[in-house]
Amino acid sequence: MHDTTMKQFWNEEFKRNKDPWTEPDEVLVKEVEGIKPGTVIDIGSGEGANAVYLARKGWQVTAFDYAAEGIKTVEKMAASKNVELKTIVGDILDYQFKESYDLVLVAHLHLGPDERPLMLANTAKALAPGGTLIFIGVEPYEGMDASYKDQFAPTDEIAGIIGKIAGIKIEKAETIHRVISYPGGSEEVDSILIRATRI
Ligand SMILES: C[S@@+](CC[C@H](N)C(=O)[O-])C[C@H]1O[C@@H](n2cnc3c(N)ncnc32)[C@H](O)[C@@H]1O
């Protein structure tokens, strides 16, 4: 179940990259605009652009990722922007959360069909009563590399899994066509935005 090859891939990628992306996801920026800052955990935080953005907006942030090298970058980025945040090196497929959070963010953490329901169920366990879950992802598209296409699922499928988790209510499930930018390029994608709450 635990894919050490992917973990190694991310660690090598984060260690190699000396110029991390610092722009937060624009879908996230818009979505959190109206939410009063509280505690948030960013699951699969990568190099930390979203986590550091939220910390700068007054959120008490915990960045969570299984790649220790990514977490190192998050810590460096936070220090360079003069914000504090907590970090956890952990695997979302088996981590036992000791705390719950007002906001749980999962952005661009795509796992295959065998792991996706467990990832989303464990993610939901981090959510405090009345808290908000924001899932942002990308739909699979024609021409996507076959070696990783099965890690991507359409909005309806992700919403279907989240909607079946006990105590979780979907508030919004949207597909947003947009241009997404990243270091060295940009591409047109259908983004997934799911917002849910713990009732
Ligand atoms: C595509 S990056 C997304 C990073 C960031 N959230 C963003 O939106 O830019 C996926 C991240 O998920 C992390 N990840 C993948 N599988 C994970 C798992 N099972 N547990 C924790 N983190 C995981 C990777 O290490 C990587 O940092």
mmCIF file of C-alpha atoms and ligand atoms in Angstrom:
data_model
loop_
_atom_site.group_PDB
_atom_site.id
_atom_site.type_symbol
_atom_site.label_atom_id
_atom_site.label_comp_id
_atom_site.label_asym_id
_atom_site.label_seq_id
_atom_site.Cartn_x
_atom_site.Cartn_y
_atom_site.Cartn_z
ATOM 1 C CA MET A 1 0.000 0.000 0.000
ATOM 2 C CA HIS A 2 2.798 2.427 0.842
ATOM 3 C CA ASP A 3 4.512 3.475 -2.329
ATOM 4 C CA THR A 4 8.141 4.049 -1.349
ATOM 5 C CA THR A 5 9.051 4.767 -4.990
ATOM 6 C CA MET A 6 6.771 7.823 -5.067
ATOM 7 C CA LYS A 7 7.996 8.975 -1.664
ATOM 8 C CA GLN A 8 11.570 8.720 -2.902
ATOM 9 C CA PHE A 9 10.591 10.576 -6.083
ATOM 10 C CA TRP A 10 9.150 13.509 -4.101
ATOM 11 C CA ASN A 11 12.091 13.613 -1.692
ATOM 12 C CA GLU A 12 14.580 13.722 -4.570
ATOM 13 C CA GLU A 13 12.516 16.336 -6.383
ATOM 14 C CA PHE A 14 12.296 18.613 -3.345
ATOM 15 C CA LYS A 15 15.977 18.167 -2.490
ATOM 16 C CA ARG A 16 17.016 18.991 -6.071
ATOM 17 C CA ASN A 17 14.784 22.055 -6.457
ATOM 18 C CA LYS A 18 16.499 25.167 -5.138
ATOM 19 C CA ASP A 19 13.812 27.495 -6.467
ATOM 20 C CA PRO A 20 10.470 26.415 -4.964
ATOM 21 C CA TRP A 21 7.171 27.747 -6.284
ATOM 22 C CA THR A 22 5.836 30.354 -3.858
ATOM 23 C CA GLU A 23 2.451 31.258 -5.399
ATOM 24 C CA PRO A 24 -0.634 29.890 -3.630
ATOM 25 C CA ASP A 25 -3.304 28.115 -5.655
ATOM 26 C CA GLU A 26 -5.752 30.748 -6.898
ATOM 27 C CA VAL A 27 -8.746 28.459 -6.329
ATOM 28 C CA LEU A 28 -7.690 28.121 -2.691
ATOM 29 C CA VAL A 29 -7.143 31.871 -2.334
ATOM 30 C CA LYS A 30 -10.692 32.566 -3.527
ATOM 31 C CA GLU A 31 -12.222 29.765 -1.471
ATOM 32 C CA VAL A 32 -10.714 30.808 1.886
ATOM 33 C CA GLU A 33 -11.433 34.524 1.402
ATOM 34 C CA GLY A 34 -14.663 34.350 3.374
ATOM 35 C CA ILE A 35 -13.508 31.953 6.104
ATOM 36 C CA LYS A 36 -12.355 33.307 9.465
ATOM 37 C CA PRO A 37 -8.785 32.070 10.084
ATOM 38 C CA GLY A 38 -8.398 29.278 12.647
ATOM 39 C CA THR A 39 -6.381 26.090 12.603
ATOM 40 C CA VAL A 40 -5.590 24.427 9.290
ATOM 41 C CA ILE A 41 -3.719 21.332 8.195
ATOM 42 C CA ASP A 42 -2.382 21.218 4.629
ATOM 43 C CA ILE A 43 -2.155 17.541 3.720
ATOM 44 C CA GLY A 44 0.452 16.821 1.050
ATOM 45 C CA SER A 45 1.822 20.329 1.523
ATOM 46 C CA GLY A 46 4.746 19.837 -0.880
ATOM 47 C CA GLU A 47 7.124 22.775 -0.754
ATOM 48 C CA GLY A 48 4.623 24.889 1.135
ATOM 49 C CA ALA A 49 3.330 27.720 -1.059
ATOM 50 C CA ASN A 50 -0.264 27.212 0.156
ATOM 51 C CA ALA A 51 0.748 26.597 3.788
ATOM 52 C CA VAL A 52 2.887 29.732 3.944
ATOM 53 C CA TYR A 53 0.155 31.772 2.227
ATOM 54 C CA LEU A 54 -2.379 30.662 4.850
ATOM 55 C CA ALA A 55 0.058 31.428 7.693
ATOM 56 C CA ARG A 56 0.540 34.929 6.287
ATOM 57 C CA LYS A 57 -3.265 35.328 6.280
ATOM 58 C CA GLY A 58 -3.390 34.584 10.019
ATOM 59 C CA TRP A 59 -4.150 30.855 9.993
ATOM 60 C CA GLN A 60 -2.423 28.563 12.521
ATOM 61 C CA VAL A 61 -0.949 26.189 9.993
ATOM 62 C CA THR A 62 0.282 22.622 10.178
ATOM 63 C CA ALA A 63 2.025 21.432 7.007
ATOM 64 C CA PHE A 64 1.781 17.641 6.591
ATOM 65 C CA ASP A 65 3.703 15.596 4.032
ATOM 66 C CA TYR A 66 5.447 12.222 3.879
ATOM 67 C CA ALA A 67 8.440 13.779 2.089
ATOM 68 C CA ALA A 68 10.789 15.116 4.759
ATOM 69 C CA GLU A 69 12.640 17.143 2.096
ATOM 70 C CA GLY A 70 9.411 18.978 1.228
ATOM 71 C CA ILE A 71 8.811 19.756 4.888
ATOM 72 C CA LYS A 72 12.351 21.195 5.125
ATOM 73 C CA THR A 73 11.489 23.532 2.237
ATOM 74 C CA VAL A 74 8.207 24.557 3.912
ATOM 75 C CA GLU A 75 10.126 25.444 7.077
ATOM 76 C CA LYS A 76 12.674 27.483 5.118
ATOM 77 C CA MET A 77 9.941 29.287 3.143
ATOM 78 C CA ALA A 78 8.033 30.107 6.354
ATOM 79 C CA ALA A 79 11.197 31.476 7.978
ATOM 80 C CA SER A 80 11.969 33.603 4.923
ATOM 81 C CA LYS A 81 8.448 35.120 5.094
ATOM 82 C CA ASN A 82 8.662 35.584 8.875
ATOM 83 C CA VAL A 83 5.739 33.314 9.707
ATOM 84 C CA GLU A 84 5.510 30.379 12.067
ATOM 85 C CA LEU A 85 3.904 27.062 11.334
ATOM 86 C CA LYS A 86 3.968 23.502 12.605
ATOM 87 C CA THR A 87 5.062 20.586 10.472
ATOM 88 C CA ILE A 88 4.405 16.847 10.498
ATOM 89 C CA VAL A 89 6.237 14.240 8.428
ATOM 90 C CA GLY A 90 3.619 11.537 8.022
ATOM 91 C CA ASP A 91 1.819 9.299 5.547
ATOM 92 C CA ILE A 92 -1.862 10.160 5.121
ATOM 93 C CA LEU A 93 -2.612 6.474 4.531
ATOM 94 C CA ASP A 94 -1.815 5.507 8.112
ATOM 95 C CA TYR A 95 -1.342 8.648 10.218
ATOM 96 C CA GLN A 96 -3.330 8.828 13.462
ATOM 97 C CA PHE A 97 -4.262 12.472 14.037
ATOM 98 C CA LYS A 98 -3.969 13.665 17.618
ATOM 99 C CA GLU A 99 -5.665 16.986 16.894
ATOM 100 C CA SER A 100 -8.503 18.168 14.712
ATOM 101 C CA TYR A 101 -8.522 21.291 12.567
ATOM 102 C CA ASP A 102 -10.998 24.012 11.512
ATOM 103 C CA LEU A 103 -9.827 23.655 7.918
ATOM 104 C CA VAL A 104 -8.337 20.634 6.197
ATOM 105 C CA LEU A 105 -6.768 21.306 2.821
ATOM 106 C CA VAL A 106 -5.839 18.656 0.273
ATOM 107 C CA ALA A 107 -4.402 20.226 -2.879
ATOM 108 C CA HIS A 108 -3.085 18.202 -5.788
ATOM 109 C CA LEU A 109 -2.548 15.066 -3.748
ATOM 110 C CA HIS A 110 -3.564 12.448 -6.283
ATOM 111 C CA LEU A 111 -3.414 8.778 -5.402
ATOM 112 C CA GLY A 112 -4.535 5.705 -7.323
ATOM 113 C CA PRO A 113 -7.997 4.117 -7.041
ATOM 114 C CA ASP A 114 -6.896 1.599 -4.389
ATOM 115 C CA GLU A 115 -5.594 4.314 -2.060
ATOM 116 C CA ARG A 116 -7.945 7.215 -2.819
ATOM 117 C CA PRO A 117 -10.855 6.228 -0.499
ATOM 118 C CA LEU A 118 -8.478 5.592 2.419
ATOM 119 C CA MET A 119 -6.652 8.869 1.794
ATOM 120 C CA LEU A 120 -9.945 10.797 1.823
ATOM 121 C CA ALA A 121 -11.328 8.938 4.851
ATOM 122 C CA ASN A 122 -8.162 9.622 6.882
ATOM 123 C CA THR A 123 -8.164 13.227 5.718
ATOM 124 C CA ALA A 124 -11.715 13.640 7.025
ATOM 125 C CA LYS A 125 -10.595 12.329 10.445
ATOM 126 C CA ALA A 126 -8.516 15.504 10.878
ATOM 127 C CA LEU A 127 -11.622 17.692 10.584
ATOM 128 C CA ALA A 128 -13.051 19.353 13.718
ATOM 129 C CA PRO A 129 -16.853 19.455 14.170
ATOM 130 C CA GLY A 130 -18.161 22.275 11.981
ATOM 131 C CA GLY A 131 -14.811 22.396 10.170
ATOM 132 C CA THR A 132 -14.295 22.752 6.428
ATOM 133 C CA LEU A 133 -12.591 20.365 4.035
ATOM 134 C CA ILE A 134 -11.261 21.807 0.785
ATOM 135 C CA PHE A 135 -10.116 19.376 -1.900
ATOM 136 C CA ILE A 136 -8.458 20.820 -4.990
ATOM 137 C CA GLY A 137 -7.287 18.604 -7.813
ATOM 138 C CA VAL A 138 -7.179 18.117 -11.549
ATOM 139 C CA GLU A 139 -9.468 15.931 -13.648
ATOM 140 C CA PRO A 140 -7.880 13.341 -15.912
ATOM 141 C CA TYR A 141 -7.726 14.477 -19.535
ATOM 142 C CA GLU A 142 -7.220 12.911 -22.938
ATOM 143 C CA GLY A 143 -3.539 12.556 -23.674
ATOM 144 C CA MET A 144 -2.535 12.455 -19.994
ATOM 145 C CA ASP A 145 0.446 10.163 -19.499
ATOM 146 C CA ALA A 146 -0.894 6.637 -19.043
ATOM 147 C CA SER A 147 1.702 5.864 -16.357
ATOM 148 C CA TYR A 148 -0.081 8.120 -13.858
ATOM 149 C CA LYS A 149 -3.523 8.783 -15.351
ATOM 150 C CA ASP A 150 -5.220 6.393 -12.911
ATOM 151 C CA GLN A 151 -4.158 8.638 -10.023
ATOM 152 C CA PHE A 152 -6.591 11.240 -11.332
ATOM 153 C CA ALA A 153 -10.363 11.007 -11.041
ATOM 154 C CA PRO A 154 -13.209 13.293 -12.121
ATOM 155 C CA THR A 155 -14.999 15.673 -9.749
ATOM 156 C CA ASP A 156 -18.081 13.429 -9.424
ATOM 157 C CA GLU A 157 -16.007 10.426 -8.408
ATOM 158 C CA ILE A 158 -14.051 12.321 -5.729
ATOM 159 C CA ALA A 159 -17.262 13.965 -4.474
ATOM 160 C CA GLY A 160 -18.919 10.525 -4.393
ATOM 161 C CA ILE A 161 -16.175 9.155 -2.127
ATOM 162 C CA ILE A 162 -16.158 12.185 0.188
ATOM 163 C CA GLY A 163 -19.950 12.278 0.333
ATOM 164 C CA LYS A 164 -20.066 8.681 1.625
ATOM 165 C CA ILE A 165 -17.790 9.408 4.621
ATOM 166 C CA ALA A 166 -19.856 9.336 7.817
ATOM 167 C CA GLY A 167 -20.514 12.810 9.244
ATOM 168 C CA ILE A 168 -19.287 14.669 6.160
ATOM 169 C CA LYS A 169 -21.601 16.822 4.047
ATOM 170 C CA ILE A 170 -20.613 18.082 0.600
ATOM 171 C CA GLU A 171 -21.340 21.790 0.173
ATOM 172 C CA LYS A 172 -19.851 22.319 -3.240
ATOM 173 C CA ALA A 173 -18.432 20.131 -6.009
ATOM 174 C CA GLU A 174 -17.304 22.130 -9.027
ATOM 175 C CA THR A 175 -15.170 21.650 -12.092
ATOM 176 C CA ILE A 176 -13.353 24.848 -13.009
ATOM 177 C CA HIS A 177 -11.669 25.232 -16.376
ATOM 178 C CA ARG A 178 -8.547 27.327 -15.872
ATOM 179 C CA VAL A 179 -4.953 27.894 -16.789
ATOM 180 C CA ILE A 180 -2.709 26.542 -14.067
ATOM 181 C CA SER A 181 0.861 27.851 -13.745
ATOM 182 C CA TYR A 182 3.905 26.139 -12.335
ATOM 183 C CA PRO A 183 7.661 26.680 -12.589
ATOM 184 C CA GLY A 184 8.587 26.646 -16.243
ATOM 185 C CA GLY A 185 5.106 26.594 -17.712
ATOM 186 C CA SER A 186 1.353 26.576 -17.598
ATOM 187 C CA GLU A 187 -1.451 24.417 -18.929
ATOM 188 C CA GLU A 188 -5.218 24.449 -19.344
ATOM 189 C CA VAL A 189 -6.911 22.016 -16.999
ATOM 190 C CA ASP A 190 -10.267 21.144 -15.517
ATOM 191 C CA SER A 191 -9.730 21.720 -11.821
ATOM 192 C CA ILE A 192 -11.729 20.021 -9.131
ATOM 193 C CA LEU A 193 -12.974 22.051 -6.185
ATOM 194 C CA ILE A 194 -14.819 20.231 -3.427
ATOM 195 C CA ARG A 195 -15.868 21.900 -0.231
ATOM 196 C CA ALA A 196 -17.354 19.818 2.573
ATOM 197 C CA THR A 197 -18.064 20.157 6.293
ATOM 198 C CA ARG A 198 -18.127 17.901 9.300
ATOM 199 C CA ILE A 199 -21.670 17.981 10.690
HETATM 200 C C1 LIG B 1 1.721 17.348 -6.461
HETATM 201 S S1 LIG B 1 2.361 17.624 -4.864
HETATM 202 C C2 LIG B 1 1.233 18.872 -4.282
HETATM 203 C C3 LIG B 1 1.871 19.834 -3.339
HETATM 204 C C4 LIG B 1 0.978 20.990 -2.884
HETATM 205 N N1 LIG B 1 -0.148 20.532 -2.111
HETATM 206 C C5 LIG B 1 0.502 21.811 -4.054
HETATM 207 O O1 LIG B 1 -0.702 21.914 -4.255
HETATM 208 O O2 LIG B 1 1.358 22.368 -4.759
HETATM 209 C C6 LIG B 1 1.840 16.168 -3.962
HETATM 210 C C7 LIG B 1 2.393 16.110 -2.563
HETATM 211 O O3 LIG B 1 1.757 15.064 -1.842
HETATM 212 C C8 LIG B 1 2.715 14.380 -1.075
HETATM 213 N N2 LIG B 1 2.205 13.017 -0.823
HETATM 214 C C9 LIG B 1 1.972 12.053 -1.738
HETATM 215 N N3 LIG B 1 1.506 10.941 -1.145
HETATM 216 C C10 LIG B 1 1.456 11.211 0.184
HETATM 217 C C11 LIG B 1 1.058 10.442 1.326
HETATM 218 N N4 LIG B 1 0.651 9.175 1.201
HETATM 219 N N5 LIG B 1 1.115 11.026 2.551
HETATM 220 C C12 LIG B 1 1.556 12.312 2.668
HETATM 221 N N6 LIG B 1 1.957 13.078 1.641
HETATM 222 C C13 LIG B 1 1.898 12.532 0.401
HETATM 223 C C14 LIG B 1 3.992 14.437 -1.908
HETATM 224 O O4 LIG B 1 5.150 14.239 -1.133
HETATM 225 C C15 LIG B 1 3.891 15.838 -2.492
HETATM 226 O O5 LIG B 1 4.487 16.772 -1.644
#
